[in-house]
Short mmCIF file of C-alpha atoms and ligand atoms in Angstrom, two decimals:
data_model
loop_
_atom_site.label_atom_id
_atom_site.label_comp_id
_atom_site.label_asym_id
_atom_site.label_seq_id
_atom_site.Cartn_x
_atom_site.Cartn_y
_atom_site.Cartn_z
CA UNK A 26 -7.06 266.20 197.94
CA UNK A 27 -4.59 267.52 199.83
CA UNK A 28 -5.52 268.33 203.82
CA UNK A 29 -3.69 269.66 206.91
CA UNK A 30 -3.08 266.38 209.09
CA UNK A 31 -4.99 268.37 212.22
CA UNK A 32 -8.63 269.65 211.23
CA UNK A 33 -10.52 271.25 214.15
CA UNK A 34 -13.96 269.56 215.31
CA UNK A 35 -16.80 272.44 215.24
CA UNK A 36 -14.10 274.81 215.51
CA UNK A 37 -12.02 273.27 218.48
CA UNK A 38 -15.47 272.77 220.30
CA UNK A 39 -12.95 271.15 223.37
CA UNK A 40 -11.80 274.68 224.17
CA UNK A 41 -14.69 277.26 223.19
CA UNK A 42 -18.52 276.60 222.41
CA UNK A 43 -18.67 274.37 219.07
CA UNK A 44 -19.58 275.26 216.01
CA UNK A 45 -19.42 279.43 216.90
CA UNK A 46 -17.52 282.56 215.50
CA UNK A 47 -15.18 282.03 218.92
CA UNK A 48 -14.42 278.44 218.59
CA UNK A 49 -13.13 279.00 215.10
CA UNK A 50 -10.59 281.59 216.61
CA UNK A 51 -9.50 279.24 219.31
CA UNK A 52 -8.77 276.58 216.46
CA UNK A 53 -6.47 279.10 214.60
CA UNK A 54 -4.88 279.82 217.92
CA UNK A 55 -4.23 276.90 218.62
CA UNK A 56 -2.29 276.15 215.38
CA UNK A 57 -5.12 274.68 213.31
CA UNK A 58 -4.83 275.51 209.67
CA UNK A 59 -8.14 273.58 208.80
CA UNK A 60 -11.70 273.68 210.42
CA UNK A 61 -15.07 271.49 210.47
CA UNK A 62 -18.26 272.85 211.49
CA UNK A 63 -22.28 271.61 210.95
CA UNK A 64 -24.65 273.00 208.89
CA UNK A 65 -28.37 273.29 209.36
CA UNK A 66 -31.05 275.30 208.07
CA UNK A 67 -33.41 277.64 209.75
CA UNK A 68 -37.27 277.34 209.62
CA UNK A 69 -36.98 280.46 207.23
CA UNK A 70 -33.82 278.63 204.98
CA UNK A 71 -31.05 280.08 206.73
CA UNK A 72 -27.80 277.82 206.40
CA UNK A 73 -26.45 278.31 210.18
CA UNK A 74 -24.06 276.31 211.74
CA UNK A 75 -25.47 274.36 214.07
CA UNK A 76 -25.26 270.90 215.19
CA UNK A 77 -28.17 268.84 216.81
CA UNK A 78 -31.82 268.93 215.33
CA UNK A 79 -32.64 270.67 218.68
CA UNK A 80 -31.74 273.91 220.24
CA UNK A 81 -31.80 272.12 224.34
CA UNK A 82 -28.17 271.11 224.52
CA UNK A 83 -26.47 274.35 223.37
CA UNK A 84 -28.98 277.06 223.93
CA UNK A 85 -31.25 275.65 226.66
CA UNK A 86 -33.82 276.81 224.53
CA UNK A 87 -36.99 274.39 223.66
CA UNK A 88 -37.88 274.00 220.38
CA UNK A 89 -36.07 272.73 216.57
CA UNK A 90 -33.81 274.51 214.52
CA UNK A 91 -35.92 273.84 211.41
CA UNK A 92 -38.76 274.89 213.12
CA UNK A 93 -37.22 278.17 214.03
CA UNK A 94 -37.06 281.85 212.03
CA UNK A 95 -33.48 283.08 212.00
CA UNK A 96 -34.26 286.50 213.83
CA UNK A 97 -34.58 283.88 216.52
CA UNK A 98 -32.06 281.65 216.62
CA UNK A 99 -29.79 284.60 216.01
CA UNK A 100 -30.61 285.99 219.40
CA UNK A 101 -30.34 282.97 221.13
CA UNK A 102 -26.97 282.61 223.59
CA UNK A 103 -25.24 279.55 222.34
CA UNK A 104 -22.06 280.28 223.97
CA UNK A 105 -22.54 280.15 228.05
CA UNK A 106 -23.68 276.60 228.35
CA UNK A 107 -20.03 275.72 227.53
CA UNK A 108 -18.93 278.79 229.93
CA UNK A 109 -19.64 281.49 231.23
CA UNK A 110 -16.74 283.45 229.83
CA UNK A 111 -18.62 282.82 225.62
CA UNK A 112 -22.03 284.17 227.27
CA UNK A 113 -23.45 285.89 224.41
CA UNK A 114 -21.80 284.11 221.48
CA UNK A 115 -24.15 283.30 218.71
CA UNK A 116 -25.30 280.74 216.21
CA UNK A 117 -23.18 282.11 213.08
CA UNK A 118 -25.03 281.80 209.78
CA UNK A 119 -22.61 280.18 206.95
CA UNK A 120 -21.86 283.56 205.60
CA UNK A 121 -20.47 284.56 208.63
CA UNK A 122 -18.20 281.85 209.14
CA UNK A 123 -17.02 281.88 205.37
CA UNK A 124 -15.87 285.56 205.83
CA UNK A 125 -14.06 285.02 208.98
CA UNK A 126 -12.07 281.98 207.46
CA UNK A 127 -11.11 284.38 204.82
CA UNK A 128 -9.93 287.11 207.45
CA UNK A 129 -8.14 284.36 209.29
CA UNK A 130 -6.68 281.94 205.90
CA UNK A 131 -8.31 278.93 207.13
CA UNK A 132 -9.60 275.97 205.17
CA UNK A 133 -12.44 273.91 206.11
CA UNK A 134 -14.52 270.52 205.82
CA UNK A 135 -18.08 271.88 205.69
CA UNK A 136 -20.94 269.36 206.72
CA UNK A 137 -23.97 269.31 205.76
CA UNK A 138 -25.80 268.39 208.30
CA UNK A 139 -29.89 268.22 207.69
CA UNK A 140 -32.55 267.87 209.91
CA UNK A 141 -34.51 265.07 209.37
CA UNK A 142 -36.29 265.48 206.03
CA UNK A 143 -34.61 268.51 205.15
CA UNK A 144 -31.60 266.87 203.39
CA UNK A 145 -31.96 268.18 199.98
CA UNK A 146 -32.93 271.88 200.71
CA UNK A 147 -30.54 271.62 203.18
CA UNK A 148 -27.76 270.60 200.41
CA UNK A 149 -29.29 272.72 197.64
CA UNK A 150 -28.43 276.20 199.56
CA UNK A 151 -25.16 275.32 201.54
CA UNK A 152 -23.76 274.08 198.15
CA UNK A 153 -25.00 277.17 196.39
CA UNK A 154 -23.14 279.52 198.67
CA UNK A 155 -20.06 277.50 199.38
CA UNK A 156 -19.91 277.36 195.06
CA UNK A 157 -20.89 281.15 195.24
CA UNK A 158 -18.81 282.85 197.82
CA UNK A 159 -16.14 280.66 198.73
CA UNK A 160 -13.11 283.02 198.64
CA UNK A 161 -10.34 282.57 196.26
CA UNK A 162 -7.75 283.20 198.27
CA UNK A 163 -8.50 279.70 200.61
CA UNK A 164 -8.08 275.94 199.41
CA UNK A 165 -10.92 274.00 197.93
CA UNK A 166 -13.20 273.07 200.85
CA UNK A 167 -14.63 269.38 201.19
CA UNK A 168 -18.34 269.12 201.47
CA UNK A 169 -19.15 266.07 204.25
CA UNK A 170 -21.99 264.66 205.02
CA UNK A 171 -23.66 261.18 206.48
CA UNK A 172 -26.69 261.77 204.28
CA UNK A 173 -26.61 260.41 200.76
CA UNK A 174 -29.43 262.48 199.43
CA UNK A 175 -27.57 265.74 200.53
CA UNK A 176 -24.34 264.70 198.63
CA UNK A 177 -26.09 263.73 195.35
CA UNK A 178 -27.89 267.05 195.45
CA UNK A 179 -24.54 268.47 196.16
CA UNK A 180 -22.97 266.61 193.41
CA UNK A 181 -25.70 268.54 191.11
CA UNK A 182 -25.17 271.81 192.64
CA UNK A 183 -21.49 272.46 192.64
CA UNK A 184 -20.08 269.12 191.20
CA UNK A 185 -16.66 270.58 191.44
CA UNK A 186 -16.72 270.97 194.64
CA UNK A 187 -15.05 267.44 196.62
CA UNK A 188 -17.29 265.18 198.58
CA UNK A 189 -16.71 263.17 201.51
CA UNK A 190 -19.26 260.33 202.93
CA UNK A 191 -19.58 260.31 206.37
CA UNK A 192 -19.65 257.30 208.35
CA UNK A 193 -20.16 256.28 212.04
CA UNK A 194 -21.82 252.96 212.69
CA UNK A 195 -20.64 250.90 210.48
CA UNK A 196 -18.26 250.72 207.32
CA UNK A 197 -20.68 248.56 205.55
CA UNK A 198 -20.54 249.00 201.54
CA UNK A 199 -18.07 251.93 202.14
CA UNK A 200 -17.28 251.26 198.29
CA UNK A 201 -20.06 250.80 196.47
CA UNK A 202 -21.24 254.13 198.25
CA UNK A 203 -18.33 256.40 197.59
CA UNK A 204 -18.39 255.39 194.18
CA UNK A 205 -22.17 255.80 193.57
CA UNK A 206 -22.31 259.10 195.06
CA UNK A 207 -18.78 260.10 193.81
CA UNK A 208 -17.05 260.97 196.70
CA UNK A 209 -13.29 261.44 197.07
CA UNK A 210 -13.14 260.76 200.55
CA UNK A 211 -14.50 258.34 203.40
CA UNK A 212 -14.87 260.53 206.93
CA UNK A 213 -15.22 257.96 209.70
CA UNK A 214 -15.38 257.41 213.40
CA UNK A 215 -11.94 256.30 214.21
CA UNK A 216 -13.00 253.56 215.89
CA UNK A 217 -14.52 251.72 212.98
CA UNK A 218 -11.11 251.43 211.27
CA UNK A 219 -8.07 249.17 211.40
CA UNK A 220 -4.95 248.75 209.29
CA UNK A 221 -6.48 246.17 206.95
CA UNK A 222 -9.44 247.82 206.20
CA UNK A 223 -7.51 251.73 205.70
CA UNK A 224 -5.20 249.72 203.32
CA UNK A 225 -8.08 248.74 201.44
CA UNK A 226 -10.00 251.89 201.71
CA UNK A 227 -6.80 253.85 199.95
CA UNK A 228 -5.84 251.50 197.53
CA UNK A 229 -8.68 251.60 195.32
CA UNK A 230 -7.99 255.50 195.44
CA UNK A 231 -10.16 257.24 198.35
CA UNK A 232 -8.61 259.49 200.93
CA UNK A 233 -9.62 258.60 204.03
CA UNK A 234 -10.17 260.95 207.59
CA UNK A 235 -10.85 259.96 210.97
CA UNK A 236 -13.35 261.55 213.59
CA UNK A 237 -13.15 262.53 216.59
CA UNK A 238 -9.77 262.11 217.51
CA UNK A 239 -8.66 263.40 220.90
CA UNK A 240 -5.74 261.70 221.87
CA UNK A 241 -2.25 261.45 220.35
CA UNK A 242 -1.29 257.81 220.46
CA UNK A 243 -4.27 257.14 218.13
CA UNK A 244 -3.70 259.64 215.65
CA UNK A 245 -0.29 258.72 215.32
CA UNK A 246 -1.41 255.05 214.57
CA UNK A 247 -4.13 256.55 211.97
CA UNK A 248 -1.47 258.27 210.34
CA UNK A 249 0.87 255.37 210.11
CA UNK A 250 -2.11 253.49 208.19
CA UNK A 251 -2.15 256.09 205.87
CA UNK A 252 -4.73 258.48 207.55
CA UNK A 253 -4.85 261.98 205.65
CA UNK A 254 -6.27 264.19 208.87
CA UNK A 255 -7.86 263.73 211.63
CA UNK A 256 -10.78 265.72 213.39
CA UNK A 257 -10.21 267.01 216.85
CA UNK A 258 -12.09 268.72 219.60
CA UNK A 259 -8.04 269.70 221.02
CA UNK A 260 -5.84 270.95 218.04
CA UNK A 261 -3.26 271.83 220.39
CA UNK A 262 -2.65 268.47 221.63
CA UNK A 263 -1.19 267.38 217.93
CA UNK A 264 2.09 268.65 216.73
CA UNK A 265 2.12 268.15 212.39
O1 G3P B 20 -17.49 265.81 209.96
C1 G3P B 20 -16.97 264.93 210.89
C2 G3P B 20 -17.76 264.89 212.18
O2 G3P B 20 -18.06 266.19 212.56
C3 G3P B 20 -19.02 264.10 212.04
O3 G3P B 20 -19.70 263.92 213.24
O4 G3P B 20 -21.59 264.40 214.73
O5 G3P B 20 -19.46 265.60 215.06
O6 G3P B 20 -20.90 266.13 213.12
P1 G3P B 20 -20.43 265.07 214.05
MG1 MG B 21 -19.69 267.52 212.05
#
């Protein structure tokens, strides 16, 4: 399937706090036509876009996100660790985010990212309202993920919607996974690739997009070996 060569990373999460209302903005200021963001559910099954299992690192806040009601996380500041000019911004819920990509035209890889043991639940409802309420007016999104249980429960829940395996350690059976769980894309950490193996990866028919690309040089290389997008934290440091 057909993506934008540039696809912000949680929004473009080098400019603005990741994975918030704002940093999806700054990505479509900055040119991005495409956006990826995490997400997680709430101790009450909220889908909210969110990206560790704990709330210390972008909320200074103790405590898990799955262990944690929504009327709390939504009050939570998860903009002012990154500076003190988002203090205030909030952990969007999935809805949220869907509507402003509407408002703004934008198309988007969403992840589904579950806390540990949470992976089908966690699939089950993101899938549900991506299938549901994605607008009509945007492209197909891509549902990501590095868990395998989340994408075969997605495969069940909206099985027209198009899957892509994550991968970050290694690109061990890349092929015997993508086919079992019927993906029709590998999403990798950039380093992990080289020419031979992206040659191999799209000749038997996958697309194949590279995270987290920061600097220019290497995307250009990805996209010589055939590289659909790439993922950045800085979507205004790529011209298309
Ligand atoms: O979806 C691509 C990329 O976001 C995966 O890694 O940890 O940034 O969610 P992570
Ligand atoms: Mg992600």
């Amino acid at each position: 399937m057909k993506t934008p060569r540039i696809i912000g990373h949680r929004g473009a999460c080098g400019h603005a706090p990741e994975n918030t209302l704002a940093s999806i903005r700054k990505a479509a200021e900055l040119g991005a036509e495409w956006v990826e963001f995490d997400t997680m559910l709430s101790a009450d099954n909220r889908v909210a876009i969110f990206h560790d299992e704990t709330l210390k690192r972008t909320t200074g806040t103790h405590g898990n996100v799955a262990e944690t009601n929504w009327d709390s996380l939504q009050s939570l500041d998860a903009g002012s660790w990154f500076d003190d000019a988002f203090r205030g911004e909030n952990i969007p819920l999935l809805s949220e985010v869907i509507q402003l990509l509407e408002e703004l035209e934008m198309g988007a890889v969403v992840e589904i990212k579950p806390s540990r043991g949470h992976d089908i639940q966690t699939a089950h409802l993101c899938a549900n309202i991506v299938k549901d309420t994605w607008p009509r007016s945007l492209p197909t999104p891509i549902l990501s993920s590095f868990s395998e249980q989340a994408l075969m429960t997605a495969r069940e829940q909206a099985p027209d919607i198009p899957r892509a395996l994550n991968m970050w350690r290694s690109l061990d059976g890349w092929q015997e996974r993508l086919q079992q769980l019927d993906c029709e894309a590998l999403h990798c950490q950039h380093d992990l690739l080289d020419e031979a193996q992206s040659t191999a990866i799209l000749a038997v028919g996958y697309d194949l997009r590279c995270f987290t690309v920061n600097e220019p040089a290497r995307a250009h290389e990805l996209f010589n070996w055939g590289v659909s997008s790439i993922f950045t934290d800085f979507p205004d440091r790529f011209s298309e």
